[in-house]
Coordinates of C-alpha atoms in Angstrom, one line a residue:
M180 CA 18.5 -54.0 -18.7
M181 CA 22.4 -53.4 -18.7
P182 CA 24.3 -56.2 -17.0
A183 CA 24.4 -55.8 -13.2
Q184 CA 27.9 -54.9 -12.0
S185 CA 29.1 -53.3 -8.7
E186 CA 28.5 -49.5 -8.2
A187 CA 31.6 -47.8 -7.9
R188 CA 30.1 -45.6 -5.2
E189 CA 26.9 -45.2 -3.0
D190 CA 26.8 -41.4 -2.3
V191 CA 27.1 -38.2 -4.3
D192 CA 30.6 -37.0 -5.1
R193 CA 30.4 -33.4 -3.7
R194 CA 33.1 -31.9 -5.2
S195 CA 31.9 -32.6 -8.8
M196 CA 28.4 -32.0 -7.9
L197 CA 29.3 -28.6 -6.4
L198 CA 30.9 -27.6 -9.7
L199 CA 28.0 -29.0 -12.0
S200 CA 25.5 -27.0 -9.5
A201 CA 27.5 -23.9 -9.8
G202 CA 27.8 -24.1 -13.7
H203 CA 24.0 -24.7 -13.7
A204 CA 23.5 -21.6 -11.6
S205 CA 25.5 -19.6 -13.9
V206 CA 23.9 -20.3 -17.0
D207 CA 20.3 -20.1 -15.5
A208 CA 21.3 -16.6 -14.0
C209 CA 21.9 -15.5 -17.6
Q210 CA 18.4 -16.9 -18.5
G211 CA 17.1 -14.9 -15.5
A212 CA 18.9 -11.9 -16.2
V213 CA 17.2 -11.1 -19.6
P214 CA 13.9 -9.9 -18.3
A215 CA 15.9 -7.5 -16.0
L216 CA 17.6 -6.0 -18.9
L217 CA 14.6 -4.8 -20.6
P218 CA 13.6 -1.8 -18.5
F219 CA 17.2 -0.4 -19.6
L220 CA 17.1 -1.8 -23.2
V221 CA 13.6 -0.3 -24.1
P222 CA 14.7 3.3 -23.6
E223 CA 18.1 2.9 -24.8
L224 CA 17.1 1.3 -28.0
D225 CA 13.5 2.7 -28.3
L226 CA 11.8 -0.7 -28.2
N227 CA 8.2 -1.3 -28.3
L228 CA 6.6 -4.0 -26.1
T229 CA 6.7 -6.4 -28.8
Q230 CA 10.2 -6.2 -29.6
A231 CA 11.0 -6.5 -25.8
S232 CA 8.8 -9.7 -25.3
A233 CA 10.3 -11.0 -28.3
L234 CA 13.7 -11.0 -26.6
V235 CA 12.3 -13.2 -23.5
L236 CA 10.7 -15.5 -26.0
A237 CA 14.2 -15.8 -28.0
A238 CA 16.0 -16.6 -24.9
T239 CA 13.2 -19.1 -23.8
V240 CA 13.0 -21.0 -27.0
A241 CA 16.8 -21.3 -27.5
S242 CA 17.5 -22.3 -24.0
T243 CA 14.5 -25.0 -23.9
V244 CA 13.5 -26.2 -27.3
V245 CA 17.0 -26.9 -28.6
Q246 CA 18.1 -29.0 -25.4
P247 CA 17.1 -32.3 -26.9
L248 CA 19.4 -31.6 -29.9
F249 CA 22.4 -31.2 -27.8
G250 CA 21.4 -34.1 -25.9
A251 CA 21.2 -36.2 -28.8
W252 CA 24.5 -35.1 -30.0
S253 CA 26.2 -35.8 -26.7
D254 CA 24.8 -39.4 -26.7
R255 CA 26.8 -40.0 -29.7
A256 CA 29.9 -39.1 -28.3
P257 CA 31.1 -37.7 -24.9
A258 CA 30.9 -33.9 -25.0
P259 CA 32.2 -32.8 -21.8
W260 CA 33.3 -29.3 -23.3
L261 CA 29.9 -28.3 -23.7
L262 CA 30.0 -27.6 -20.2
P263 CA 32.6 -24.8 -20.1
G264 CA 31.5 -23.8 -23.5
G265 CA 27.7 -23.7 -22.3
V266 CA 28.6 -21.3 -19.5
A267 CA 30.8 -19.2 -21.6
L268 CA 28.4 -18.7 -24.3
A269 CA 25.3 -17.8 -22.1
C270 CA 27.4 -15.4 -20.1
V271 CA 29.2 -13.7 -22.7
G272 CA 26.2 -13.6 -25.0
V273 CA 24.1 -12.0 -22.3
A274 CA 26.8 -9.4 -21.4
I275 CA 27.4 -8.3 -25.0
A276 CA 23.8 -8.1 -25.6
A277 CA 23.3 -5.4 -23.0
V278 CA 25.7 -3.1 -24.9
A279 CA 25.0 -4.2 -28.5
P280 CA 24.2 -0.7 -30.5
S281 CA 21.0 -2.4 -32.4
Y282 CA 17.9 -4.4 -31.8
P283 CA 18.8 -7.2 -34.3
L284 CA 22.1 -7.8 -32.7
V285 CA 20.6 -7.6 -29.3
F286 CA 18.2 -10.3 -30.3
A287 CA 21.1 -12.4 -32.2
L288 CA 23.1 -12.4 -29.0
V289 CA 20.1 -13.0 -26.7
L290 CA 19.8 -16.2 -28.9
V291 CA 23.5 -17.2 -28.4
S292 CA 23.2 -16.9 -24.9
G293 CA 19.9 -19.2 -24.7
L294 CA 22.2 -21.8 -27.0
G295 CA 24.7 -21.7 -24.4
V296 CA 22.1 -22.3 -21.7
A297 CA 20.7 -25.3 -23.9
A298 CA 24.1 -26.7 -24.4
Y299 CA 25.0 -26.9 -20.7
H300 CA 21.8 -28.6 -19.3
P301 CA 21.9 -32.1 -21.1
E302 CA 25.6 -32.7 -20.3
G303 CA 25.3 -31.2 -17.1
S304 CA 22.3 -33.7 -16.3
R305 CA 24.2 -36.7 -17.6
F306 CA 27.3 -35.9 -15.3
A307 CA 25.1 -35.3 -12.4
N308 CA 23.6 -38.8 -13.0
Y309 CA 27.1 -40.3 -13.1
V310 CA 28.6 -38.4 -10.1
S311 CA 25.5 -39.6 -8.0
G312 CA 26.4 -43.0 -7.5
A313 CA 23.3 -44.9 -6.4
R314 CA 21.5 -41.9 -5.1
R315 CA 20.5 -40.6 -8.6
A316 CA 17.6 -38.6 -7.4
T317 CA 19.2 -37.0 -4.6
G318 CA 22.1 -35.9 -6.7
M319 CA 19.7 -34.6 -9.3
S320 CA 17.9 -32.6 -6.9
Y321 CA 21.3 -30.9 -5.8
Y322 CA 22.0 -30.2 -9.5
S323 CA 18.5 -28.8 -10.1
L324 CA 18.9 -26.6 -7.1
G325 CA 21.7 -24.9 -8.6
G326 CA 19.6 -23.8 -11.7
N327 CA 16.7 -22.7 -9.2
I328 CA 19.2 -20.6 -7.3
G329 CA 20.7 -19.0 -10.4
F330 CA 17.3 -18.4 -12.0
A331 CA 16.3 -16.5 -9.1
L332 CA 19.6 -14.6 -8.3
G333 CA 20.2 -13.6 -12.2
P334 CA 17.9 -10.3 -11.7
L335 CA 19.1 -9.7 -8.2
L336 CA 22.5 -9.6 -9.3
V337 CA 22.5 -7.8 -12.7
T338 CA 20.1 -4.9 -11.5
P339 CA 22.4 -3.4 -8.9
M340 CA 25.0 -3.2 -11.8
L341 CA 22.9 -1.9 -14.3
L342 CA 21.6 0.9 -12.0
A343 CA 25.3 1.6 -11.0
F344 CA 26.9 1.5 -14.4
G345 CA 24.3 1.6 -16.8
L346 CA 23.9 -1.2 -19.5
S347 CA 27.7 -1.6 -19.3
G348 CA 27.1 -3.0 -15.9
A349 CA 26.2 -6.5 -17.6
L350 CA 29.6 -6.8 -18.6
A351 CA 29.9 -8.3 -15.1
F352 CA 28.7 -11.7 -16.5
F353 CA 32.3 -12.1 -18.1
M354 CA 33.6 -12.9 -14.5
P355 CA 31.4 -16.2 -14.1
A356 CA 32.4 -17.0 -17.9
A357 CA 35.9 -16.9 -17.0
V358 CA 35.6 -18.4 -13.4
M359 CA 33.3 -21.2 -14.0
G360 CA 34.6 -21.9 -17.3
A361 CA 38.0 -22.3 -16.0
L362 CA 37.0 -24.5 -13.2
L363 CA 34.9 -26.9 -15.3
V364 CA 37.7 -27.2 -17.9
R365 CA 40.0 -28.2 -15.0
E366 CA 37.4 -30.5 -13.7
I367 CA 36.7 -32.3 -17.1
P368 CA 39.3 -35.0 -16.4
R369 CA 37.8 -36.0 -13.1
L370 CA 34.2 -35.8 -14.4
M371 CA 35.2 -38.1 -17.3
S372 CA 36.4 -40.6 -14.6
F373 CA 32.8 -41.2 -13.5
Q374 CA 31.7 -42.1 -17.3
P375 CA 31.3 -45.5 -17.6
E376 CA 33.3 -47.7 -20.0
I377 CA 30.4 -49.6 -21.9
S378 CA 31.3 -52.3 -24.0
R379 CA 29.3 -53.0 -27.3
R380 CA 27.1 -55.7 -25.7
D381 CA 26.3 -53.4 -22.8
A382 CA 25.5 -50.8 -25.3
R383 CA 23.0 -53.1 -27.1
A384 CA 21.5 -54.3 -23.9
A385 CA 21.1 -50.6 -22.7
A386 CA 19.4 -49.8 -26.2
E387 CA 17.3 -52.8 -25.7
A388 CA 16.2 -51.7 -22.4
D389 CA 14.9 -48.3 -23.6
D390 CA 11.3 -48.1 -22.9
W391 CA 10.1 -45.4 -25.3
R392 CA 6.4 -45.7 -24.5
G393 CA 7.2 -45.2 -20.9
F394 CA 9.3 -42.4 -21.9
A395 CA 6.4 -40.6 -24.1
L396 CA 4.0 -41.1 -21.2
L397 CA 6.3 -39.5 -19.0
I398 CA 6.8 -36.6 -21.3
S399 CA 3.1 -36.1 -21.4
V400 CA 3.1 -36.0 -17.5
I401 CA 5.8 -33.4 -17.4
C402 CA 3.8 -31.1 -19.9
A403 CA 0.6 -31.4 -17.8
R404 CA 2.6 -30.4 -14.8
S405 CA 4.7 -27.7 -16.5
F406 CA 1.5 -26.2 -18.3
G407 CA -0.3 -25.9 -14.9
F408 CA 2.8 -24.7 -12.8
Y409 CA 4.3 -21.9 -15.1
T410 CA 0.8 -20.6 -16.2
L411 CA 0.2 -20.2 -12.4
L412 CA 3.5 -18.2 -12.3
A413 CA 2.0 -15.8 -14.8
L414 CA -1.3 -15.7 -13.1
I415 CA -0.5 -15.3 -9.4
P416 CA 0.4 -11.8 -9.4
L417 CA -2.5 -10.8 -11.5
Y418 CA -4.6 -12.9 -9.2
F419 CA -3.4 -11.3 -5.7
V420 CA -4.0 -7.8 -7.2
G421 CA -7.1 -8.2 -9.2
E422 CA -9.0 -10.6 -7.1
L423 CA -7.6 -10.2 -3.6
D424 CA -7.1 -6.6 -3.8
S425 CA -3.5 -6.9 -2.6
S426 CA -0.5 -4.6 -3.2
D427 CA 2.2 -5.5 -5.9
A428 CA 4.5 -6.0 -3.1
T429 CA 2.2 -8.8 -1.4
A430 CA 1.6 -10.4 -5.1
N431 CA 5.6 -10.5 -5.4
I432 CA 5.8 -12.1 -1.9
A433 CA 3.4 -15.0 -2.8
L434 CA 5.3 -15.5 -6.0
S435 CA 8.7 -15.6 -4.1
A436 CA 7.1 -17.9 -1.6
M437 CA 6.4 -20.3 -4.4
L438 CA 9.9 -20.2 -5.9
V439 CA 11.7 -20.5 -2.4
F440 CA 9.6 -23.5 -1.1
G441 CA 10.0 -24.8 -4.7
A442 CA 13.7 -25.2 -4.1
V443 CA 13.1 -26.6 -0.7
G444 CA 10.8 -29.3 -2.4
T445 CA 13.3 -30.1 -5.1
L446 CA 15.9 -31.3 -2.1
V447 CA 13.0 -33.1 -0.2
G448 CA 11.6 -34.6 -3.3
G449 CA 14.9 -36.2 -4.5
R450 CA 15.6 -37.5 -1.1
M451 CA 12.1 -39.1 -0.8
A452 CA 12.6 -40.7 -4.4
D453 CA 15.7 -42.4 -3.6
R454 CA 14.0 -43.8 -0.3
V455 CA 10.3 -44.7 -1.4
G456 CA 10.6 -44.8 -5.3
R457 CA 10.2 -42.2 -8.1
R458 CA 6.5 -43.1 -9.2
P459 CA 5.0 -42.6 -5.6
V460 CA 6.8 -38.9 -5.3
L461 CA 5.7 -38.0 -8.7
I462 CA 2.1 -39.1 -8.2
T463 CA 1.8 -37.7 -4.8
S464 CA 3.3 -34.4 -6.0
L465 CA 0.7 -34.2 -8.7
A466 CA -2.2 -35.3 -6.6
L467 CA -1.6 -32.8 -3.9
Q468 CA -1.7 -29.8 -6.4
P469 CA -5.5 -29.7 -7.1
P470 CA -6.8 -29.3 -3.9
I471 CA -4.2 -26.6 -3.0
L472 CA -5.1 -24.6 -6.2
L473 CA -8.7 -24.8 -5.2
G474 CA -7.8 -23.5 -1.9
I475 CA -6.0 -20.5 -3.0
T476 CA -9.3 -19.2 -4.6
G477 CA -11.2 -19.6 -1.2
V478 CA -9.2 -18.1 1.4
D479 CA -7.8 -14.5 2.5
T480 CA -4.5 -13.1 1.6
T481 CA -2.3 -14.4 4.1
L482 CA -3.6 -18.0 3.7
A483 CA -3.3 -17.5 -0.2
V484 CA 0.3 -16.7 0.5
V485 CA 0.6 -19.9 2.5
L486 CA -0.8 -22.0 0.0
C487 CA 1.2 -20.5 -2.7
A488 CA 4.3 -21.7 -0.8
A489 CA 2.8 -25.2 -0.2
L490 CA 2.0 -25.5 -4.0
G491 CA 5.7 -24.4 -5.1
F492 CA 7.1 -27.0 -2.6
V493 CA 4.8 -30.1 -3.7
A494 CA 5.0 -29.0 -7.4
V495 CA 8.6 -28.7 -7.8
A496 CA 9.4 -31.7 -5.4
S497 CA 8.9 -33.9 -8.5
F498 CA 10.9 -31.8 -11.0
S499 CA 14.4 -33.5 -10.6
V500 CA 12.5 -36.9 -10.0
T501 CA 11.1 -36.8 -13.6
V502 CA 14.8 -36.0 -15.0
V503 CA 16.1 -39.2 -13.4
M504 CA 12.9 -41.2 -14.4
A505 CA 13.5 -39.9 -18.0
Q506 CA 17.2 -41.0 -18.0
E507 CA 16.0 -44.6 -16.3
Y508 CA 13.5 -45.0 -19.4
L509 CA 16.2 -44.3 -21.8
P510 CA 19.3 -45.6 -20.4
S511 CA 21.3 -45.5 -23.9
R512 CA 20.1 -42.0 -24.5
I513 CA 20.8 -40.1 -21.2
G514 CA 21.4 -36.7 -23.1
L515 CA 18.2 -37.0 -25.1
A516 CA 16.2 -37.9 -22.2
S517 CA 17.6 -35.2 -20.1
G518 CA 17.2 -32.8 -22.9
F519 CA 13.5 -33.4 -23.3
S520 CA 12.7 -33.8 -19.8
L521 CA 14.5 -30.5 -18.6
G522 CA 14.2 -28.6 -21.8
A523 CA 11.5 -29.1 -24.2
A524 CA 8.8 -30.3 -22.1
I525 CA 9.3 -27.7 -19.4
G526 CA 9.8 -24.9 -22.1
A527 CA 6.4 -25.8 -23.3
G528 CA 5.0 -24.8 -20.1
G529 CA 4.4 -21.3 -21.0
L530 CA 2.3 -22.2 -24.0
A531 CA -0.9 -22.7 -21.8
A532 CA -0.6 -19.1 -20.5
P533 CA -2.3 -17.2 -23.2
L534 CA -5.3 -19.8 -23.0
Y535 CA -5.8 -19.3 -19.4
G536 CA -5.1 -15.7 -19.8
M537 CA -8.3 -15.4 -22.0
I538 CA -10.4 -17.7 -19.5
G539 CA -9.3 -15.1 -17.1
D540 CA -10.5 -11.9 -19.1
S541 CA -13.9 -13.6 -20.0
A542 CA -14.7 -15.6 -16.7
G543 CA -12.5 -14.2 -14.3
L544 CA -9.2 -15.1 -12.7
D545 CA -10.9 -17.2 -10.0
T546 CA -12.1 -19.6 -12.7
S547 CA -8.9 -19.5 -14.4
V548 CA -7.2 -20.4 -11.4
Q549 CA -9.5 -23.3 -10.6
L550 CA -9.5 -24.8 -14.1
L551 CA -5.6 -24.9 -13.6
A552 CA -6.5 -27.7 -11.0
L553 CA -7.4 -30.0 -14.0
L554 CA -3.8 -30.2 -15.5
P555 CA -2.0 -31.7 -12.5
A556 CA -5.1 -34.0 -11.9
V557 CA -4.7 -35.2 -15.7
G558 CA -1.0 -35.6 -14.9
A559 CA -1.6 -38.0 -11.8
L560 CA -3.8 -40.1 -13.7
L561 CA -1.3 -40.4 -16.6
A562 CA 1.4 -41.0 -13.9
L563 CA -0.7 -44.0 -12.5
A564 CA 0.0 -45.7 -15.9
L565 CA 3.8 -45.2 -15.8
P566 CA 5.5 -48.5 -16.1
L567 CA 8.2 -49.2 -13.5
A568 CA 11.6 -48.6 -14.6
R569 CA 14.4 -50.3 -12.5
P570 CA 17.6 -48.2 -12.4
P571 CA 20.1 -49.8 -14.5
A572 CA 23.2 -50.7 -13.0
R573 CA 26.0 -49.0 -14.5
P574 CA 29.5 -50.5 -15.3
T575 CA 32.3 -49.5 -13.0
P576 CA 33.7 -46.1 -13.7
R577 CA 37.4 -45.4 -14.8
P578 CA 39.7 -44.7 -12.2
A579 CA 40.4 -41.2 -11.8
G580 CA 43.3 -40.1 -14.1
T581 CA 42.8 -42.8 -16.6

C-alpha cells in the first residue's frame, strides 16, 4: 500500500465534480444521440438496416473497447486535456456526421465521436477519484449519474432539433462542445491541484500494491453483471409486447423505469458503499437480481413494470462501486482500471444479447429472461471470492494555483 498520509479533504469537491459530471453527460449524450439519428439518415443516404446498425456498433466499439488504451496512456503522464478534447471530439463528430454527404464519411465521423467518448471517461474517472476526498464511492456515483442523465437526454434533445431543422439540427451539438470545452479548459488548473504529488518511493509502493488477480476477478464479475443487464435492456421491450401482450408505450415505460430507477440506484449504491463497504454492496446488488428477474416472468404487466424498476435500481447500484474497486485494486494504474471497468467490460455487455435472442426464438422469451438470472448469480458467487482492497491513502494534493 502507499504510505499513509493525511487526506486533504473528507468530502467531495462539488464544483469540480459538477463540471466532471456535466462533461460526462455531454459525451454520453452524443453516444445516446446516434440511434436517434438513424431514422433521418436512412432515407437521406438510402441506407439498409445492416449499414444503419453498423453505425451504432461503430459508436459502441469506439467508445468502450478503446477506453483502456486511453486509460493506460494517461497513467504514464497526466492528460487533463483529454477532458475538453474528448467533449469536443464527441460533440463535433456526431454533429458533422449528421450532415456528411456519404455513408463512409458518416461512419468515420461516428467513430471519431466514439473516440471522444472513450478519451473522456478514464481521465474523468481519475479526477472524479481525486476530487472525492475520502468519499470515493459517493463521488463516483455523482460522476456516473452525469453519464446516465446524458445518455438518456441525448435522443430527447436531438430529436426535436432534427424534426424542426432536419439533419442540420444536429449541428446544435457544437454548443456543448464549445461551452463545456471552454469550462473544462478553465477548470484544468484547479483539477490538477487535486492530483497528488507522488514520489518515486510512493509510486513503487503503489505498483507493489497492485492486485492483478483481484482486478481480473472483478472484471469477470462486471462482465457477468453487464451481460445480464444489457441483454435485458434489449429483451424487455420485446418481452412486454410478445409475452405480456402490452403496447409499445407500456414496453417503453418499463424500459424507462429501469433506467430512471437505475440512476437513483447509482446514488444510493455509492453512499452505501462508503458506509458499509464496497463488497457488501456489490454482492447484495448481484444476489437480489435473480429473484427479481424470475419474478418478472410470473406476474402481470403492472407488477412487471414495478419489478423492472426494482431491477434497474439494484443492478445499477453497483456500477460506480465497481469503478472505485477497480481503482483500488490497481492504485498505480487508475486510468487503466477505469478504462476497463467503465469501457471494455461494460461494452462487452451487448455480446450476450444475440445468444439470448436465439434462445428466445427457439424456447420463448420467458425462458430467455429466466436464464438471464444465471448471470448475476454467477457474478455474486465470483464476488464472494474478491479480496479486500483497503483504499490507499493518497498523498496530500498540491495547493490550488501551484
